[in-house]
Structure formats: structure tokens, C-alpha cells
Short mmCIF file of C-alpha atoms in Angstrom, two decimals:
data_model
loop_
_atom_site.label_atom_id
_atom_site.label_comp_id
_atom_site.label_asym_id
_atom_site.label_seq_id
_atom_site.Cartn_x
_atom_site.Cartn_y
_atom_site.Cartn_z
CA MET A 133 2.79 83.42 78.63
CA ALA A 134 0.74 84.54 75.60
CA GLU A 135 -0.10 81.98 72.95
CA SER A 136 1.82 82.10 69.85
CA LYS A 137 -0.19 83.33 66.73
CA GLY A 138 2.30 81.87 64.25
CA PRO A 139 1.58 79.31 61.52
CA SER A 140 -0.31 76.18 62.63
CA THR A 141 1.60 73.09 62.92
CA PRO A 142 0.64 69.98 60.84
CA GLY A 143 -1.18 68.67 63.93
CA GLY A 144 -3.21 71.83 64.28
CA SER A 145 -6.93 72.51 63.47
CA ALA A 146 -6.19 74.79 60.40
CA ALA A 147 -4.73 72.18 58.18
CA PRO A 148 -7.98 69.91 57.89
CA LYS A 149 -9.99 72.97 56.85
CA LYS A 150 -7.63 73.62 54.03
CA LYS A 151 -7.83 70.00 52.97
CA ARG A 152 -11.67 69.96 52.99
CA LYS A 153 -11.60 73.10 50.86
CA SER A 154 -9.38 71.56 48.36
CA LEU A 155 -11.43 68.46 48.15
CA LEU A 156 -14.74 70.52 47.38
CA ASP A 157 -12.66 72.36 44.72
CA ARG A 158 -11.70 69.09 43.06
CA MET A 159 -15.27 67.63 43.21
CA ARG A 160 -16.84 70.72 41.71
CA PRO A 161 -16.04 69.90 37.96
CA TYR A 162 -17.37 66.43 38.37
CA ALA A 163 -20.63 67.80 39.83
CA ILE A 164 -20.92 70.31 36.96
CA GLY A 165 -20.25 67.45 34.53
CA VAL A 166 -23.00 65.24 36.06
CA VAL A 167 -25.42 68.11 35.60
CA ALA A 168 -24.48 68.60 32.06
CA MET A 169 -24.79 64.82 31.32
CA ALA A 170 -28.26 64.98 32.81
CA VAL A 171 -29.22 67.86 30.65
CA VAL A 172 -27.87 66.16 27.48
CA PHE A 173 -29.56 62.79 28.07
CA GLY A 174 -32.70 64.43 29.19
CA GLY A 175 -32.73 66.42 25.93
CA SER A 176 -32.02 63.23 23.93
CA ALA A 177 -34.89 61.47 25.54
CA VAL A 178 -37.17 64.32 24.47
CA ILE A 179 -35.83 64.25 20.96
CA GLY A 180 -36.03 60.47 20.79
CA ALA A 181 -39.78 60.59 22.02
CA HIS A 182 -40.43 63.11 19.22
CA VAL A 183 -38.85 60.96 16.50
CA ARG A 184 -40.71 57.80 17.79
CA SER A 185 -44.08 59.61 17.70
CA ASN A 186 -43.36 60.66 14.11
CA LYS A 187 -42.69 56.99 13.20
CA ASP A 188 -45.85 56.03 14.72
CA THR A 189 -47.86 58.35 12.61
CA LYS A 190 -46.06 58.23 9.27
CA VAL A 191 -47.05 55.57 6.89
CA SER A 192 -43.85 53.98 5.51
CA GLU A 193 -44.79 50.98 3.36
CA PRO A 194 -42.40 48.07 3.32
CA SER A 195 -41.14 46.86 0.02
CA GLY A 196 -43.54 44.53 -1.84
CA ALA A 197 -46.55 45.46 0.27
CA VAL A 198 -49.92 45.74 -1.65
CA ALA A 199 -53.23 47.49 -0.94
CA ALA A 200 -55.30 45.35 1.35
CA ALA A 201 -58.63 44.02 0.17
CA PRO A 202 -61.60 45.77 1.90
CA VAL A 203 -63.20 43.93 4.76
CA PRO A 204 -66.63 42.59 3.35
CA THR A 205 -69.80 43.82 4.97
CA ALA A 206 -73.30 42.40 4.71
CA PRO A 207 -75.59 44.56 2.55
CA PRO A 208 -78.81 45.79 3.96
CA ALA A 209 -81.77 43.21 3.86
CA GLY A 210 -83.53 43.23 0.57
CA THR A 211 -80.57 44.78 -1.38
CA ALA A 212 -78.16 43.24 -3.81
CA SER A 213 -74.50 42.87 -2.97
CA PRO A 214 -72.52 45.69 -4.18
CA SER A 215 -69.93 45.07 -6.89
CA PRO A 216 -66.40 44.39 -5.64
CA THR A 217 -64.14 47.38 -5.98
CA PRO A 218 -60.32 47.02 -6.25
CA PRO A 219 -58.34 47.65 -3.18
CA ALA A 220 -57.08 51.18 -2.69
CA GLY A 221 -55.41 53.27 -0.04
CA PRO A 222 -52.19 52.44 1.93
CA LYS A 223 -50.41 49.26 0.98
CA LEU A 224 -50.88 47.43 4.29
CA ALA A 225 -50.88 43.80 3.10
CA ILE A 226 -47.71 41.73 2.75
CA PRO A 227 -48.40 39.02 0.13
CA VAL A 228 -47.00 35.56 0.38
CA ARG A 229 -47.40 34.14 -3.12
CA PRO A 230 -47.36 30.46 -3.86
CA THR A 231 -44.42 28.95 -5.51
CA ILE A 232 -44.80 27.64 -9.04
CA PRO A 233 -43.34 24.21 -9.30
CA VAL A 234 -44.28 23.34 -12.90
CA THR A 235 -43.20 25.33 -16.02
CA VAL A 236 -44.99 24.34 -19.16
CA THR A 237 -42.96 25.40 -22.25
CA VAL A 238 -45.07 25.41 -25.45
CA TYR A 239 -43.25 25.88 -28.90
CA GLU A 240 -45.65 27.12 -31.51
CA ASP A 241 -45.51 28.45 -34.93
CA LEU A 242 -48.24 31.15 -35.67
CA ARG A 243 -48.42 30.07 -39.33
CA SER A 244 -48.70 26.36 -38.53
CA PRO A 245 -52.30 24.77 -38.65
CA ASP A 246 -51.05 22.05 -36.17
CA SER A 247 -50.14 24.82 -33.67
CA LYS A 248 -53.59 26.48 -34.08
CA ALA A 249 -55.28 23.07 -33.72
CA PHE A 250 -53.30 22.39 -30.56
CA GLN A 251 -54.07 25.79 -29.04
CA GLU A 252 -57.86 25.32 -29.73
CA GLU A 253 -57.85 21.81 -28.23
CA TYR A 254 -55.73 22.52 -25.16
CA GLY A 255 -56.55 26.22 -24.39
CA ALA A 256 -59.36 25.36 -21.90
CA VAL A 257 -57.25 23.00 -19.88
CA PHE A 258 -54.33 25.48 -19.87
CA GLN A 259 -56.58 28.17 -18.50
CA GLN A 260 -57.91 25.77 -15.81
CA LEU A 261 -54.42 24.90 -14.80
CA LEU A 262 -53.35 28.54 -14.54
CA THR A 263 -56.11 29.10 -11.91
CA THR A 264 -54.49 26.46 -9.59
CA GLY A 265 -51.39 28.62 -9.05
CA GLN A 266 -49.13 25.50 -9.58
CA VAL A 267 -48.43 26.10 -13.28
CA GLN A 268 -46.86 28.93 -15.38
CA PHE A 269 -46.72 28.79 -19.14
CA GLN A 270 -43.96 29.96 -21.39
CA TYR A 271 -44.48 30.32 -25.10
CA ARG A 272 -41.68 29.95 -27.54
CA LEU A 273 -42.50 31.27 -31.00
CA VAL A 274 -40.71 29.56 -33.97
CA THR A 275 -40.82 30.17 -37.73
CA ALA A 276 -40.16 26.78 -39.32
CA THR A 277 -43.14 27.17 -41.64
CA ASP A 278 -41.41 29.98 -43.49
CA LYS A 279 -38.62 27.70 -44.60
CA GLN A 280 -41.12 25.00 -45.32
CA TYR A 281 -43.58 26.97 -47.45
CA GLY A 282 -41.63 30.00 -48.32
CA GLY A 283 -42.45 33.63 -47.35
CA THR A 284 -42.04 35.42 -44.10
CA GLY A 285 -45.62 35.10 -42.46
CA ALA A 286 -44.51 33.16 -39.34
CA LEU A 287 -41.63 35.68 -38.78
CA VAL A 288 -43.83 38.77 -39.25
CA ALA A 289 -46.49 37.30 -36.97
CA ALA A 290 -43.88 36.46 -34.25
CA ASN A 291 -42.36 39.89 -34.35
CA ALA A 292 -45.90 41.29 -33.96
CA ALA A 293 -46.69 39.15 -31.05
CA ALA A 294 -43.58 40.37 -29.36
CA CYS A 295 -44.61 43.96 -30.07
CA ALA A 296 -47.82 43.16 -28.37
CA GLN A 297 -45.95 41.66 -25.41
CA ASP A 298 -44.25 44.93 -25.03
CA GLN A 299 -47.60 46.19 -23.86
CA SER A 300 -48.60 43.03 -21.96
CA ARG A 301 -51.07 41.97 -24.61
CA PHE A 302 -49.46 38.86 -26.02
CA ALA A 303 -52.22 36.40 -25.26
CA ALA A 304 -55.05 38.70 -26.63
CA PHE A 305 -53.02 39.49 -29.78
CA VAL A 306 -52.16 35.83 -30.47
CA ALA A 307 -55.76 34.89 -30.15
CA GLU A 308 -56.52 37.25 -33.03
CA VAL A 309 -53.64 35.72 -35.09
CA TRP A 310 -55.12 32.36 -34.69
CA LYS A 311 -58.51 33.57 -36.10
CA ALA A 312 -56.76 35.21 -39.02
CA GLN A 313 -54.49 32.34 -39.90
CA PRO A 314 -55.13 31.17 -43.51
CA ALA A 315 -56.47 27.59 -43.86
CA ASP A 316 -53.80 26.88 -46.42
CA PRO A 317 -50.28 27.23 -44.79
CA ARG A 318 -48.79 27.89 -48.17
CA SER A 319 -50.64 31.27 -48.05
CA ASP A 320 -48.31 33.92 -46.76
CA ALA A 321 -51.13 36.26 -45.69
CA LEU A 322 -49.67 36.80 -42.17
CA ALA A 323 -46.71 38.54 -43.75
CA SER A 324 -48.91 41.69 -44.16
CA GLU A 325 -47.99 44.46 -41.79
CA SER A 326 -51.35 46.08 -42.29
CA LEU A 327 -53.04 42.87 -41.22
CA MET A 328 -50.89 42.84 -37.94
CA LYS A 329 -52.00 46.32 -37.11
CA LYS A 330 -55.62 45.37 -37.86
CA LEU A 331 -55.30 42.44 -35.46
CA ALA A 332 -53.81 44.74 -32.84
CA ARG A 333 -56.80 46.98 -33.00
CA LYS A 334 -59.15 43.90 -32.59
CA ALA A 335 -57.07 42.57 -29.57
CA GLY A 336 -57.78 46.05 -27.99
CA LYS A 337 -55.63 47.91 -25.36
CA ILE A 338 -52.57 48.08 -27.67
CA LYS A 339 -51.41 51.58 -28.52
CA ALA A 340 -50.74 52.07 -32.17
CA SER A 341 -48.33 54.82 -31.41
CA SER A 342 -45.72 52.41 -30.08
CA PHE A 343 -47.07 49.15 -31.67
CA ASP A 344 -47.02 50.31 -35.37
CA PRO A 345 -43.38 51.54 -35.37
CA CYS A 346 -42.43 48.23 -33.66
CA ILE A 347 -44.02 46.39 -36.69
CA GLU A 348 -42.50 48.68 -39.29
CA GLN A 349 -39.02 48.62 -37.85
CA ARG A 350 -39.16 44.92 -37.16
CA ASP A 351 -37.93 45.54 -33.64
CA HIS A 352 -38.21 41.67 -32.49
CA GLU A 353 -37.45 39.86 -35.79
CA GLY A 354 -33.83 39.02 -34.39
CA TRP A 355 -35.45 37.67 -31.27
CA ALA A 356 -37.70 35.30 -33.36
CA ASP A 357 -34.84 34.33 -35.49
CA LYS A 358 -32.80 33.27 -32.54
CA SER A 359 -35.82 31.37 -31.15
CA GLN A 360 -35.92 29.39 -34.37
CA GLN A 361 -32.25 28.70 -34.50
CA LEU A 362 -32.16 27.19 -31.02
CA PHE A 363 -35.33 25.27 -31.68
CA ALA A 364 -33.75 23.70 -34.83
CA ALA A 365 -30.44 23.03 -33.01
CA ALA A 366 -32.23 21.21 -30.16
CA ASP A 367 -33.85 18.84 -32.73
CA LEU A 368 -37.22 18.70 -30.87
CA GLY A 369 -39.21 17.81 -33.94
CA ALA A 370 -42.24 19.53 -35.44
CA VAL A 371 -44.47 21.97 -33.60
CA PRO A 372 -46.28 21.91 -31.31
CA VAL A 373 -43.86 20.77 -28.72
CA VAL A 374 -44.62 20.77 -24.95
CA GLN A 375 -42.16 20.48 -22.23
CA LEU A 376 -42.67 20.05 -18.40
CA ASN A 377 -39.82 21.56 -16.46
CA GLY A 378 -37.66 21.23 -19.59
CA VAL A 379 -38.58 17.60 -20.34
CA SER A 380 -40.36 17.05 -23.62
CA VAL A 381 -43.79 15.33 -23.54
CA LYS A 382 -44.07 12.48 -25.90
CA GLY A 383 -46.93 11.91 -28.41
CA VAL A 384 -48.26 15.49 -28.59
CA SER A 385 -49.53 15.10 -32.12
CA THR A 386 -50.64 11.31 -31.66
CA THR A 387 -51.46 10.02 -28.21
CA LEU A 388 -51.69 12.91 -25.95
CA THR A 389 -54.97 14.41 -24.88
CA PRO A 390 -55.94 17.34 -22.81
CA ALA A 391 -56.83 15.03 -19.93
CA LYS A 392 -53.66 13.17 -20.11
CA LEU A 393 -51.60 16.35 -20.16
CA HIS A 394 -53.61 17.67 -17.22
CA ASP A 395 -52.75 14.54 -15.28
CA LYS A 396 -48.99 14.84 -16.18
CA ILE A 397 -48.77 18.33 -15.11
CA ILE A 398 -50.57 17.67 -11.75
CA LYS A 399 -48.35 14.64 -11.24
CA GLU A 400 -45.31 16.72 -11.94
CA ALA A 401 -46.39 19.47 -9.47
CA LYS A 402 -46.88 16.88 -6.71
CA ARG A 403 -43.47 15.42 -7.40
CA VAL A 404 -41.74 18.86 -7.14
CA VAL A 405 -43.71 19.82 -4.06
CA ALA A 406 -42.68 16.60 -2.37
CA LEU A 407 -39.09 17.03 -3.32
CA GLN A 408 -39.24 20.57 -1.92
CA ALA A 409 -40.68 19.35 1.33
CA THR A 410 -37.96 16.60 1.92
CA PRO A 411 -35.57 17.94 4.47
CA THR A 412 -31.90 18.04 3.55
CA GLU A 413 -29.83 15.71 5.51
CA THR A 414 -27.04 17.29 7.52
CA PRO A 415 -23.79 15.44 7.08
CA ALA A 416 -22.26 14.07 10.26
CA LEU A 417 -19.50 16.20 11.66
CA ALA A 418 -16.07 14.69 11.92
CA GLY A 419 -15.04 13.77 15.43
#
């Protein structure tokens, strides 16, 4: 009997072939997806490597960085050491500046002979203390002598000093004011705007184009008035007044000396440093 060529039964050999073909068809999309992902991630790796290479060569300075000082080199034998040059180039150094534990506040009146005498006596020790990095000075200009003697010399001088401060030349300008202060406080010579402009030229590095209008328009007289009002309200006494971290020093005009003030400031600096170094106790957790 001839074999039948009809459709295969479920137990025949044709059915598995059909199933295998169907399985390959189902797997093909996944294979294509794997290849596509490999292409994508391979491309990403190339792009990432390119970005990283750019970051390695581009100089992006962190905030607060400063130009690093050049590495010193020994001069050739028999030659003088070269003059130091200011650092330049990329800002490669990250500064860690010391804290300033002591703030010395000095109340002064530019028309007051006592304020001038104090500055002349204590100026050197103030400069010495500044170099330690443990002290910062804050000057408060007041105008009590105008009420005491009449006139506006203290106010005009204080306004001019603030105008100089606009150009970071406060100390240099005030030094010229002390030199020009009249021996007799009843003289109102400091009320002269032309004198203030002359002192600015002597102080140097003060641009008249902005300083002169500041004088003429009295830009900072309101600031000086407010300083005097608060000083009077605080009832701190006559100038000069010195405060260490907000606490007034006694006997400024009688028993205080530069050496004593120096010792007081150093003692206060040590006290604050020790206080900052004391670890804060952690309260016990409730059980």
C-alpha cells in the first residue's frame, strides 16, 4: 500500500521544524535589539571619552582660587637674587585664610587732637598686630567736635575719608588729615572742600574724577551723621574709644599704653581661639 502524502499528524517530523522556525522568528527582534544597544553604548563610550579628554585639558578654575606663587629657584653663583614678581597665570592655588578672632573697633574724630594723639601713639602697635593675622581693625568716624566747637570740619573730613574709602584709600587719606589737623580744635580749617581735595592728591592713587564730586555732593555725610548719632546714644564717652570684640577698653586716655593694649588683644585672641577649639558636647539621646 502506498504511503499517504496527506498532512502530518501531530506526532510527525514536520511539526518540530515548524516550531523551530517560529522560535527563530521570535528571537530575531531581540538579537537586533542587542546589536543596536551595543552600537549605542559603544558610541556613548566614545563620546564620553571625548568629553573626559576635553575636561583633562581645559583649565576650569574653582571659585576662590588664586594665582600660585612661583617656585623659587636659586640664582647663579655671584649674582643677586631677582626681585620677587607677583604671581600670574592660571589660578591654581586654593587659599585657606586664617580666621580673625579679634575685632578692634576704634572710634575717632578727625578734628579731635586726642584722636590724633592716640593714632600717633598706637599706630605702630596696630600695624604690628595686623601682621599677625589675628586682628582686624574697624574705624568708626564721629563728629562730636563740631557740636563742641562749632563748624563742620569733622563732618567734612569724615565725608572725605569715606569718599577715599570708595577707592580703597581710607588709611592713606586719613594719614594726610592727621597731618593737616589744626593745632587748635576751635579752628574749622578741615571744613574746606579744597583742602580735602588737596589732601587726596597728597595721599596718592585717588581719582579726582570721582573723589571731587563725592566731596562736592556730600555723598557720605548722612553716613557720618548716623555714626555720630549711634555713638552718642551708646554713651561711650569721649573719643578715642577702643573696643575689643564689642567690649570697651577702660582707661584709654589715662592708664592704657600701647604695650598694655597689645597684651589685651593677644589675650583676647587666645581666649577666642581656645573657645573655638573646645568641642561642643553632644547631648545624650533619650532612651
